[in-house]
XYZ file of C-alpha atoms in Angstrom:
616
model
C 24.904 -42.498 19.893
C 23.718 -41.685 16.323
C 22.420 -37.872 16.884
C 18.345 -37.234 17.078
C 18.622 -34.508 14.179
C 20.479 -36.770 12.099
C 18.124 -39.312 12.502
C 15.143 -37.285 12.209
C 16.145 -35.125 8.830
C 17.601 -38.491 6.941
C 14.020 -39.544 7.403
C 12.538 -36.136 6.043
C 11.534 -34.706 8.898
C 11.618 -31.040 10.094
C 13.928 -30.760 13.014
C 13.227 -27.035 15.165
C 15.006 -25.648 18.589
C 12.450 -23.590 20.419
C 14.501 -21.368 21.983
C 11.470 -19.503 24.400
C 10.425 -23.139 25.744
C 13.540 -24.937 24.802
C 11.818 -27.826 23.684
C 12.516 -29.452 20.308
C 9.588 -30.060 17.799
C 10.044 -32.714 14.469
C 7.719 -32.128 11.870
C 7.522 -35.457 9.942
C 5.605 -33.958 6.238
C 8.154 -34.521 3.902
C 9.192 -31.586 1.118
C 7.490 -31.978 -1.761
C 9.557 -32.842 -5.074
C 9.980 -29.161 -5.659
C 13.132 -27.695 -6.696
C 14.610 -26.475 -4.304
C 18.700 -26.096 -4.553
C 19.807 -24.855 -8.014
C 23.274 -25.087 -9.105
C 26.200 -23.327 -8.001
C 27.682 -20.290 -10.703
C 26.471 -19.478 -14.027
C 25.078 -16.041 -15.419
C 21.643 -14.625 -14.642
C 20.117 -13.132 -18.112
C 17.255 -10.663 -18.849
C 15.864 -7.632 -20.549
C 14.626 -4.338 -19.344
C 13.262 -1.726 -21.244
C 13.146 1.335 -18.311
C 16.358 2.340 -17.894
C 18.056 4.399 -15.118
C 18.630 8.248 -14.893
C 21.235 7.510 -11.837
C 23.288 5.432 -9.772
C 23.201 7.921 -6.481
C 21.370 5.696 -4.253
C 21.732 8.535 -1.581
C 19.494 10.913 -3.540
C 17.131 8.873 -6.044
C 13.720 7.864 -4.284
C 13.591 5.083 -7.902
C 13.046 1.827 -6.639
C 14.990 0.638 -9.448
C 18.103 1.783 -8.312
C 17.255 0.802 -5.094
C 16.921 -2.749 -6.015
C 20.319 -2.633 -8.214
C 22.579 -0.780 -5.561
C 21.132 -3.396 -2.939
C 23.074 -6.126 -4.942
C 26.519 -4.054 -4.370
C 26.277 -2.325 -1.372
C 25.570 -4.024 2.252
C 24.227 -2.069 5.224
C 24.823 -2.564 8.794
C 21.802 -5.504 9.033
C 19.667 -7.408 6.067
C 16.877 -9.417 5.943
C 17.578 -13.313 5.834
C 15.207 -15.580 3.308
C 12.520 -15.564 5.898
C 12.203 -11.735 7.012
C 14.526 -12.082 9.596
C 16.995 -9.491 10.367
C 20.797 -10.485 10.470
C 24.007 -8.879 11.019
C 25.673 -7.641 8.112
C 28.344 -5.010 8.124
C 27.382 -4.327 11.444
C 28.969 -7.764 13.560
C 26.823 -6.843 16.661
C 25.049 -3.944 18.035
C 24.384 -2.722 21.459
C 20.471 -0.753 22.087
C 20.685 1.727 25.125
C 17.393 1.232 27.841
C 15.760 4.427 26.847
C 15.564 2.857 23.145
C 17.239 6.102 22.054
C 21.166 4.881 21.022
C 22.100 2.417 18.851
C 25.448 1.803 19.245
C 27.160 -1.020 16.206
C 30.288 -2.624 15.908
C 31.891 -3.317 11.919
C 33.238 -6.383 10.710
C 36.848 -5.179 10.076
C 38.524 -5.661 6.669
C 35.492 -4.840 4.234
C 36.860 -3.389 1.155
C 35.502 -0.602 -0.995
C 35.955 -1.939 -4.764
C 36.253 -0.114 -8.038
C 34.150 -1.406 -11.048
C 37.667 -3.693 -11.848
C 38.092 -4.932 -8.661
C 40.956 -2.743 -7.331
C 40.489 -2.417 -3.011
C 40.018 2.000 -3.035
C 39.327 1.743 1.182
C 38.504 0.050 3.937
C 34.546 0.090 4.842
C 34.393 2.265 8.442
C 32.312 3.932 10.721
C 33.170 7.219 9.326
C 31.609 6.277 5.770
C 27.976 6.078 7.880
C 28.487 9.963 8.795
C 29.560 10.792 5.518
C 26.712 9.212 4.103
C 24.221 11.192 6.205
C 25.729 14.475 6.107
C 25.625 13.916 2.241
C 22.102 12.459 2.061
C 21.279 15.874 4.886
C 22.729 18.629 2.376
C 19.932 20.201 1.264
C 21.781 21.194 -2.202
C 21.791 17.626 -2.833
C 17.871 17.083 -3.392
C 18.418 13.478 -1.488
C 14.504 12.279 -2.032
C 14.894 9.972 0.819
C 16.463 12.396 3.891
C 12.954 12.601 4.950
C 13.092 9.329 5.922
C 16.553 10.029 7.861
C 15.241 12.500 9.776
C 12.399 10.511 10.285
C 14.354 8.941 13.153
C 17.592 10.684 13.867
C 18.099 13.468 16.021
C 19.184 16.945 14.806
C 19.138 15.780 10.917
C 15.524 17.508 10.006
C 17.747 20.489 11.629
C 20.627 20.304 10.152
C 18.817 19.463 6.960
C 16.578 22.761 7.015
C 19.514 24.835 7.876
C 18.276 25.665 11.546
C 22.156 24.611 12.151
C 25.274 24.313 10.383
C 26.906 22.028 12.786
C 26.816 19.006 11.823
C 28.115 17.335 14.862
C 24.375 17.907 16.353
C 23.052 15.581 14.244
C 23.151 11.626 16.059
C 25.141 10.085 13.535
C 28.997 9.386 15.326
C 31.740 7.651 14.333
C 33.274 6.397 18.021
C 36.091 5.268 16.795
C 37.218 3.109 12.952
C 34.902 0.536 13.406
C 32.238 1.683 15.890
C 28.974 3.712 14.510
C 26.453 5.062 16.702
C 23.039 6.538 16.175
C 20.725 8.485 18.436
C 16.944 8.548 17.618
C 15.019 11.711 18.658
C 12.118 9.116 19.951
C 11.788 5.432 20.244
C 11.440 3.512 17.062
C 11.690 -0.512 17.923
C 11.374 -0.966 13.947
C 14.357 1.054 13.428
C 16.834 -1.844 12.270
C 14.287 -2.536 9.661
C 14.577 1.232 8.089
C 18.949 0.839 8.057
C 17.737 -1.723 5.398
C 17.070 1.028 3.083
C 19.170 3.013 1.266
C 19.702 5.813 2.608
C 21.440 4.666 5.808
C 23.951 2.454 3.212
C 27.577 3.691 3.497
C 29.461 5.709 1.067
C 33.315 6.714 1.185
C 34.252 10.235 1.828
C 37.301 10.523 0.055
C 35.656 9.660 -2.886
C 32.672 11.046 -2.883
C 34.768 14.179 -2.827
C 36.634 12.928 -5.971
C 34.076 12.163 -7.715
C 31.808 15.412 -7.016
C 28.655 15.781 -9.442
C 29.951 12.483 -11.193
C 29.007 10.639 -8.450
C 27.295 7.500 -9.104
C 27.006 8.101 -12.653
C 28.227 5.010 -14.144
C 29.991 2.530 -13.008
C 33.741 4.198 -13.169
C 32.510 6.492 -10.303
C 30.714 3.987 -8.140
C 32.634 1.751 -5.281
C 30.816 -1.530 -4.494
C 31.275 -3.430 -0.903
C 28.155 -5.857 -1.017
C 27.390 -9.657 -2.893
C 28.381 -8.059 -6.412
C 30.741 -5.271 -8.396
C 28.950 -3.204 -10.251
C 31.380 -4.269 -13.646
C 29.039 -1.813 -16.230
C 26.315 0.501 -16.273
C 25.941 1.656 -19.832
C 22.595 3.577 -20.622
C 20.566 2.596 -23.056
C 22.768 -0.875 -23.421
C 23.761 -2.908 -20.220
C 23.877 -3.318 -16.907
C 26.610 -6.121 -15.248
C 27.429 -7.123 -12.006
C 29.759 -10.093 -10.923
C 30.679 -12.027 -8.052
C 32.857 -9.879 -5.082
C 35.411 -12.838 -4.692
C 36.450 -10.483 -1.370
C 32.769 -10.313 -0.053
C 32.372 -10.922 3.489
C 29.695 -13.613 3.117
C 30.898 -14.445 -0.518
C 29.649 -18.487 0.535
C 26.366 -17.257 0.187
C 26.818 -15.953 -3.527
C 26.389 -18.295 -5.599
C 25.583 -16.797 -9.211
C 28.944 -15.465 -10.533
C 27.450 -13.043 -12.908
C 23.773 -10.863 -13.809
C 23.147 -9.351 -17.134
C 20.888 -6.709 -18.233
C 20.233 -5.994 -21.516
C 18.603 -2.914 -22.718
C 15.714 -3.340 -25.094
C 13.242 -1.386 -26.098
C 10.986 -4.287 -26.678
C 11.863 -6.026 -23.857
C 8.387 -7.113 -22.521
C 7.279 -8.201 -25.912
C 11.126 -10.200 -26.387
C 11.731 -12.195 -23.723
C 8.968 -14.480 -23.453
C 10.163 -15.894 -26.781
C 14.105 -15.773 -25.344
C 13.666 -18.062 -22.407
C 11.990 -20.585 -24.465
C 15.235 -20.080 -26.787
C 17.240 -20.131 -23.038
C 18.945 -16.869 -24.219
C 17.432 -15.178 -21.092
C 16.922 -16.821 -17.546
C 13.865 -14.749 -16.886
C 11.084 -13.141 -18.176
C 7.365 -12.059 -16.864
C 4.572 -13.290 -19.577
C 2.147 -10.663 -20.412
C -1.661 -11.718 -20.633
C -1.893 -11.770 -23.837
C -0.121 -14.779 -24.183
C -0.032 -16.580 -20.860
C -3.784 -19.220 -22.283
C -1.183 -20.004 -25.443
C 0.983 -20.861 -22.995
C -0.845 -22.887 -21.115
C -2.402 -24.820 -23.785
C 1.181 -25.872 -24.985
C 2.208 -29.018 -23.728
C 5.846 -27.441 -24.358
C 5.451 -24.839 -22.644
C 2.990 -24.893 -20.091
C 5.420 -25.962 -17.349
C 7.852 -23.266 -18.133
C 5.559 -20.834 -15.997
C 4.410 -19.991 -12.584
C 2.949 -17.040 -10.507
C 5.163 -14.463 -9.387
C 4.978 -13.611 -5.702
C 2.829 -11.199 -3.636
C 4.817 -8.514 -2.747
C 4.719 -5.054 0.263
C 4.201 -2.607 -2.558
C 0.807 -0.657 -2.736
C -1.042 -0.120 -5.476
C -3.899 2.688 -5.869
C -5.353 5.043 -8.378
C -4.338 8.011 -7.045
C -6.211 11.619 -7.846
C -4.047 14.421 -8.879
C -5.588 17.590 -6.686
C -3.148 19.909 -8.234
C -3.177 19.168 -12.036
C -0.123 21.088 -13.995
C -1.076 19.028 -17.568
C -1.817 20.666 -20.649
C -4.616 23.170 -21.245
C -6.376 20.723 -23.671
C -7.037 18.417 -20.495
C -8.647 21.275 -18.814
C -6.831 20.769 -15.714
C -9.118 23.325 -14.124
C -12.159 21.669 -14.786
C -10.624 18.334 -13.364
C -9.329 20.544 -10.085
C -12.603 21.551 -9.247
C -14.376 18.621 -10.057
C -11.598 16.578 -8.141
C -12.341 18.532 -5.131
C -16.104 17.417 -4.813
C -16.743 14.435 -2.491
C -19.263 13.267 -4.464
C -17.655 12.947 -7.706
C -14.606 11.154 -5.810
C -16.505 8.555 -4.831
C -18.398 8.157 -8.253
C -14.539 7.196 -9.334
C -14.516 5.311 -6.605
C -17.438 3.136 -6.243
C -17.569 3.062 -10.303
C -14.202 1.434 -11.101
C -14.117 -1.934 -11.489
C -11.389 -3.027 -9.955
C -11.602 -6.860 -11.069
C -12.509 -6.311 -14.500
C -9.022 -4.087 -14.458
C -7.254 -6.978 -12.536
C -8.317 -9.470 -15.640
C -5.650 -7.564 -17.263
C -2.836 -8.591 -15.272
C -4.257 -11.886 -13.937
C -6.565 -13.481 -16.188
C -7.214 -16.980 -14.009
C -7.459 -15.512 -10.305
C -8.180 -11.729 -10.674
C -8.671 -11.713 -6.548
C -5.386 -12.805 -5.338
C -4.125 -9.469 -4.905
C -6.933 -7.469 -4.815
C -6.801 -4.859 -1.459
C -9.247 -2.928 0.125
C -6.798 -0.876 2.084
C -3.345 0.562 1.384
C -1.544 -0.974 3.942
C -1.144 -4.880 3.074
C -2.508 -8.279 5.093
C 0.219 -9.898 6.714
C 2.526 -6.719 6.593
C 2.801 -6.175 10.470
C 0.842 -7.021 13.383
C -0.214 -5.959 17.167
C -0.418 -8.264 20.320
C -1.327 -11.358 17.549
C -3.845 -9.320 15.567
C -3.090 -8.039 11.962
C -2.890 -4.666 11.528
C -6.009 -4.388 8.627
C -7.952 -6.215 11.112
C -7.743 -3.929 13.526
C -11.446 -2.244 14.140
C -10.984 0.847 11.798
C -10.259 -1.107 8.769
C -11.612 -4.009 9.465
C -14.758 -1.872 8.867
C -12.693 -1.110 5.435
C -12.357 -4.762 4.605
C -15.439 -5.759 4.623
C -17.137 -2.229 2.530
C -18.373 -2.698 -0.973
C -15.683 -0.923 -3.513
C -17.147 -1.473 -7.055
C -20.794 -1.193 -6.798
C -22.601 0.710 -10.199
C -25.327 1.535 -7.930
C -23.153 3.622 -5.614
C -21.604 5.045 -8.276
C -24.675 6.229 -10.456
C -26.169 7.324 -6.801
C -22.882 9.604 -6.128
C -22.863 10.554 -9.905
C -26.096 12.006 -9.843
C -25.290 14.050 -6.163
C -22.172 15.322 -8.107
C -23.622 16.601 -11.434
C -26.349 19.208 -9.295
C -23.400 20.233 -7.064
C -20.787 20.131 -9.535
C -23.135 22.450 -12.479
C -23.439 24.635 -9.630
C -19.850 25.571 -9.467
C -19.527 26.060 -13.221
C -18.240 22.364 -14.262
C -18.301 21.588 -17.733
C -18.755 17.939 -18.894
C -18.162 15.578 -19.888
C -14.820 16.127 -17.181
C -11.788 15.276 -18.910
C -9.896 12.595 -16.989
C -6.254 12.258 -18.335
C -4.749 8.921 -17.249
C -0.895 8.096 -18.066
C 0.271 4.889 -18.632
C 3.844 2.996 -19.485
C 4.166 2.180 -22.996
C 6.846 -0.361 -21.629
C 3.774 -2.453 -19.938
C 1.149 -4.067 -22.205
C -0.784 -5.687 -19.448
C -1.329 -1.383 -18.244
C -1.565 -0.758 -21.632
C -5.037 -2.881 -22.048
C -5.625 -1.931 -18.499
C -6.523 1.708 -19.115
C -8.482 0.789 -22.402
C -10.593 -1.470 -19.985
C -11.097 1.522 -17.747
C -11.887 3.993 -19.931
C -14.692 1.481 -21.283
C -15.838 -0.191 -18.424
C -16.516 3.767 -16.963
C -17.728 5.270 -19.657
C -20.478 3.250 -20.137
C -21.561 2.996 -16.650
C -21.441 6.837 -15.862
C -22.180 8.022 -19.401
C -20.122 9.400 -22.154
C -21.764 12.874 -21.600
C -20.496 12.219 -17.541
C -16.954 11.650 -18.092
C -14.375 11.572 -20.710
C -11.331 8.797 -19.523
C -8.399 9.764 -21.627
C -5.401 6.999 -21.860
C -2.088 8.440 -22.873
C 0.671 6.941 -23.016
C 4.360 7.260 -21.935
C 7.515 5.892 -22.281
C 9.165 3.561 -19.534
C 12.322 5.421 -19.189
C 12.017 8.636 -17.417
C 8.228 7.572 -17.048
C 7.269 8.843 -12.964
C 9.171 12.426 -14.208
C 7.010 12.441 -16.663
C 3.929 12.117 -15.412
C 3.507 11.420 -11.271
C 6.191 13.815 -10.260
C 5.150 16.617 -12.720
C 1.696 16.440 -11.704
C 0.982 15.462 -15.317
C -2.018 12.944 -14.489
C -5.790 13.337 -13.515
C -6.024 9.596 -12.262
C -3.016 6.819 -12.227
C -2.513 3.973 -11.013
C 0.364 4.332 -8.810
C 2.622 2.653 -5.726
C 4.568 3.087 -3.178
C 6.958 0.166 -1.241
C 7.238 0.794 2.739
C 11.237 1.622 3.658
C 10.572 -0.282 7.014
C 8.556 -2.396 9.392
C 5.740 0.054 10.841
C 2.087 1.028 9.421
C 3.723 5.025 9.150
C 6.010 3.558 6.040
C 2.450 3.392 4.021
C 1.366 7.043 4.890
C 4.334 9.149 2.443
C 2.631 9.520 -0.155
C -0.415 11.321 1.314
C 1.705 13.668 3.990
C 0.767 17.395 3.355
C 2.768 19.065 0.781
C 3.878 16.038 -0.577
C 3.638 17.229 -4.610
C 5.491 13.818 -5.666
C 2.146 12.182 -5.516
C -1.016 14.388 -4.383
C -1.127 16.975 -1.955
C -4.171 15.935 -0.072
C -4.056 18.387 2.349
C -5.394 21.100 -0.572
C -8.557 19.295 -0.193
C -8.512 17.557 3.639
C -6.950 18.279 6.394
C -8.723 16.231 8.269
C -6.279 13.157 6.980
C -3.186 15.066 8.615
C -4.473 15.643 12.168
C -5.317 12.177 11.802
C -1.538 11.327 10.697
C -0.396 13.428 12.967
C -1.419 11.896 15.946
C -0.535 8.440 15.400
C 2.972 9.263 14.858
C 2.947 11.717 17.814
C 2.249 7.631 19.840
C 5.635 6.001 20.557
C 5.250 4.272 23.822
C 2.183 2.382 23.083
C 2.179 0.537 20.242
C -0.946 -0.833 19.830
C -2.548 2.453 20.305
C -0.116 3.694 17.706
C -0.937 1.328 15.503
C -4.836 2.098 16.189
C -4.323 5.543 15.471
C -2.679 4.205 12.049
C -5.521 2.464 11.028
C -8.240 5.437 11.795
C -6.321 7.862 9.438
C -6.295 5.210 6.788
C -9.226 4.619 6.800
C -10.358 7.905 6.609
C -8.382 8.771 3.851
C -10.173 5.670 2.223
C -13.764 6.170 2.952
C -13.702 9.622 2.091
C -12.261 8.703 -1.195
C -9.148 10.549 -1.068
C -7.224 7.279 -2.880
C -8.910 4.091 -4.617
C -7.332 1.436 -3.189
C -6.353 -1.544 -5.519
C -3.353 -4.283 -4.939
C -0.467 -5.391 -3.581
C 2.270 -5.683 -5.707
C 4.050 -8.563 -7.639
C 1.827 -11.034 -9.045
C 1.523 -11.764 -12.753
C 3.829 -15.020 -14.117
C 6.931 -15.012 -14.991
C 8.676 -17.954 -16.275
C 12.443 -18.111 -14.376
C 15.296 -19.726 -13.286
C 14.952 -18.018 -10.342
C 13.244 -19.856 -7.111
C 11.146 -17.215 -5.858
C 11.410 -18.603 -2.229
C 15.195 -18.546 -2.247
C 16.339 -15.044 -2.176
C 16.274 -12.346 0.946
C 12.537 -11.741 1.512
C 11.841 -8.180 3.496
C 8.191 -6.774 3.634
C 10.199 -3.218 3.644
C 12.861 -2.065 1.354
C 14.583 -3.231 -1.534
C 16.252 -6.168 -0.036
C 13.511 -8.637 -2.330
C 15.497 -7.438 -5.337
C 19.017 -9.017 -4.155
C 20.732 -12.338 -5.622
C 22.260 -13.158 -2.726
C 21.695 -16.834 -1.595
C 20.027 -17.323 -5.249
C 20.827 -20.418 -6.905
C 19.763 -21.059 -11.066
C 17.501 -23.600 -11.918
C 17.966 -26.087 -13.837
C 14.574 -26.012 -15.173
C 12.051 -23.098 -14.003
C 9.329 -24.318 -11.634
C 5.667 -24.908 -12.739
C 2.458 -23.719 -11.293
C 2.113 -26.815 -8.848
C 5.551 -26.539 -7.945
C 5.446 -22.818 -6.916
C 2.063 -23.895 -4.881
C 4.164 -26.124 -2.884
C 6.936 -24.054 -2.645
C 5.073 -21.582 -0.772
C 3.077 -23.995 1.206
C 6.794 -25.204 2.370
C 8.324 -21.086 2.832
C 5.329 -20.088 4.554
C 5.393 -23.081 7.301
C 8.821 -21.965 7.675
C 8.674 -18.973 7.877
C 6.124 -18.992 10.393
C 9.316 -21.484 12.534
C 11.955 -18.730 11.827
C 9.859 -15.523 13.195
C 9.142 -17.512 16.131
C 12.461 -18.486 16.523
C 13.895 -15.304 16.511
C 10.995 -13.999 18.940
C 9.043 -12.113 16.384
């Protein structure tokens, strides 16, 4: 009997188990002559021009890092090429009835490797406690142990020094190989959070060799995932290769990645691929219609995909920039509702978007922070829930809005002693020339609708490296475009950046508190989730219709032109598992725009098969 898969596949068909009506469905659309294997080996080259301030994945809220570490350290689960979680260090896992205790078992024989290969440990349950009593040490600054004790009981404790004793904190090593957590309330999306960072491993012992050298370079950091971190040299290189010893080394299949540190990078390596002396490299604006027009070159690119990030201008309600900006103008001007939404209504968010995406300036336009298609309730889509599906469907750009607000503002604003035109300082990355024209188009495109005597939009710009420190963090902006990417599956990962106090983007709360209560009582819902998640969608959309954030994209986007199939790799809505190589194969030549389109048409359709599959 010649089997029915067999027979069905050879002929191009789709072959799927249904496991909930254990039935078997064939597809018969063929694939479409996209590539879709790649070979096995080779290097993976490109340039950067931002380079890293740290390794210490346990402290650094940098995406960056995030995205490197991911490539040489596992956690207990990971997200497959379809946004499904697996098992990875973690063989199995046990969840109590209450939803409170997690309880996994580790895959024994995971070694801890130096930057030349040499075994330092065994991976264990104790190097989970370690790593939260590190990331929990207040004296350690970890940016990301909010998240921690987010979900795990006794760390915001233990963390704010209420307690000492660490052994109140739900984060137990049962014995070598067995790890347990205890939540201080039901999360059902908390295997999506141990994705991030800050619930990766580290080794005691040498953590406590290293000390303040700690992820530094690569001499003091121990890898255990799909690559060795060989070389971190600042200002010069990054390489990682193949980990021979890697549990699931059959799914590596690019022996080495090189980064090279240039300066110029975004203005290089356009020219470099075509030379093949990188294997990757996004293609600014300014070039892409020369591009396009050359019959040699026009199949070298494609679109880049849509990512989870979130992209907004963001108002800085506690300005600490230079006195020439008149940062106390700005805060009091800020402040007024109806000057917010002059910004608001009066920014052309598609003329900005030509920028970055001169032939289809809409794909990645958003009206709300929280993405389409990032999570959904009882079949419905989270941003289509009644609160901001009223969001969805508002006007944005509209110059008579804006001139209508404008004029409310200047009356109320003269009467509180604001000068104008109001100074609006608004950083950008010297690293990026796509931002670069963006904030040129801004500061034009505003000007002359609101009037030069209205508002003064000043661009300045900043270098890549050290670029958020500079600016964001320091408070060092009146407007900016920034982001945020959601550390796990749940509309509460897009609401960080606007908690109260939070001075690493905008403390709303000096203006609204209104926002918080709001935030507040959607996380204070964990048995119900689609009242939760309705509770979600009222605070944002408060926070956007009163013009406390101008919401913009989602991230990715542009073109690239790659060896890289952008279907291929681990694909997570949450974390930093999109940056890993892991089941990444190189091209033999890059894909072109039609290809990509099919691509996706053929990742989405099974994707959709894989999340039912696994019941999701």
């Amino acid at each position: 009997m010649v089997p029915l898969r067999f027979v069905a596949e050879s002929l191009g068909a789709q072959v799927e188990w249904v496991e909930a009506t254990r039935t078997v469905t064939i597809t018969d659309t063929p694939y479409p002559a996209v590539p879709t294997v790649g070979r096995t080996g080779g290097e993976f080259r490109t340039l950067y021009s931002a380079e890293l301030t740290t390794l210490n994945y346990l402290t650094t809220g940098t995406f960056a890092v995030h995205t490197l570490v991911a490539n040489a350290i596992d956690g207990l689960v990971e997200f497959d090429t379809f946004g499904v979680l697996q098992p990875s260090l973690a063989k199995h896992w046990t969840i109590s009835p209450d939803g409170l205790v997690y309880t996994f078992t580790l895959r024994e024989g995971v070694p801890w490797l130096t930057w030349d290969g040499r075994e330092y440990a065994e991976v264990v349950a104790q190097d989970f406690v370690d790593s939260a009593r590190y990331v929990l040490t207040r004296a350690n600054a970890s940016a990301t142990a909010n998240i921690v004790f987010r979900f795990i009981r006794g760390a915001e404790e233990f963390f704010n020094g209420t307690t000492t004793d660490f052994s109140t904190v739900g984060v137990r090593a049962l014995d070598r190989y067995t790890v347990q957590y205890t939540l201080k309330a039901p999360a059902t999306f908390f295997l999506s959070a141990l994705t991030y960072v800050c619930f990766f491993p580290v080794n005691g012992a040498f953590l406590a060799e290293t000390g303040a050298r700690f992820a530094t370079d690569h001499r003091t950091f121990l890898s255990n995932g799909a690559y060795i971190l060989r070389a971190h040299v600042p200002q010069n290189r990054r390489e990682l290769v193949k980990n021979t010893r890697y549990w699931d080394s059959d799914n590596v299949h690019i022996d080495r990645l090189f980064f090279q540190f240039n300066r110029e990078a975004a203005q290089l390596a356009p020219e470099m691929f075509v030379r093949g002396e990188v294997s990757s490299a996004s293609i600014p604006t300014a070039i892409i219609d020369g591009w396009r027009l050359d019959p040699t070159r026009r199949d070298l690119i494609r679109p880049a995909p849509v990512g989870a990030f979130a992209f907004w201008h963001g108002f800085n309600f506690d300005p600490r920039f230079a006195a020439q900006f008149e940062p106390e103008n700005w805060r009091r001007a800020v402040r007024n509702l109806n000057f917010r939404k002059t910004i608001f209504h009066g920014l052309d968010r598609v003329a900005a978007m030509l920028t970055f995406d001169p032939f289809d300036p809409t794909r990645q336009l958003s009206n709300t922070i929280t993405p389409v298609n990032f999570i959904s309730v009882d079949g419905v889509d989270y941003t289509e829930l009644p609160a901001l599906r009223a969001v969805q469907e508002m006007t944005v750009f509209s110059q008579a809005l804006a001139l209508t607000h404008r004029n409310r503002a200047l009356s109320e604003l003269r009467a509180q002693g604001v000068t104008f035109p109001i100074k609006v300082k608004m950083p950008f990355s010297t690293g990026s020339p796509d931002w670069t024209n963006r904030v040129q188009v801004i500061k034009q495109q505003m000007e002359n609708l609101l009037g030069r005597d209205f508002i003064e939009i000043i661009p300045v710009g900043y270098p890549p490296t050290g670029f958020l420190d500079a600016t964001r963090r320091a408070g060092n902006y009146a407007l900016q475009e920034v982001n945020w990417g959601p550390d796990f599956l749940d509309p509460e990962a897009y609401t960080m950046p606007f908690e109260a106090g939070n001075r690493s983007y905008s403390d709303i709360a000096l203006v609204d508190t209104n926002y918080q209560r709001l935030l507040d009582a959607a996380k204070a819902e964990v048995s119900n989730k689609r009242r939760r998640f309705e509770l979600f969608a009222a605070a944002e959309a408060y926070l956007i219709q009163n013009a406390l954030v101008i919401p913009y994209r989602v991230g990715g986007g542009g073109y690239v032109a790659s060896l890289l199939h952008p279907f291929q790799g681990p694909f997570a809505a949450a974390g930093p598992s999109t940056g890993k190589f892991k089941f990444q194969r190189l091209l033999e030549r890059p894909m072109n725009i039609a290809q990509f389109n099919e691509a996706q048409l053929i990742w989405n359709r099974d994707r959709v098969a894989a999340l039912r599959k696994a019941g999701q």
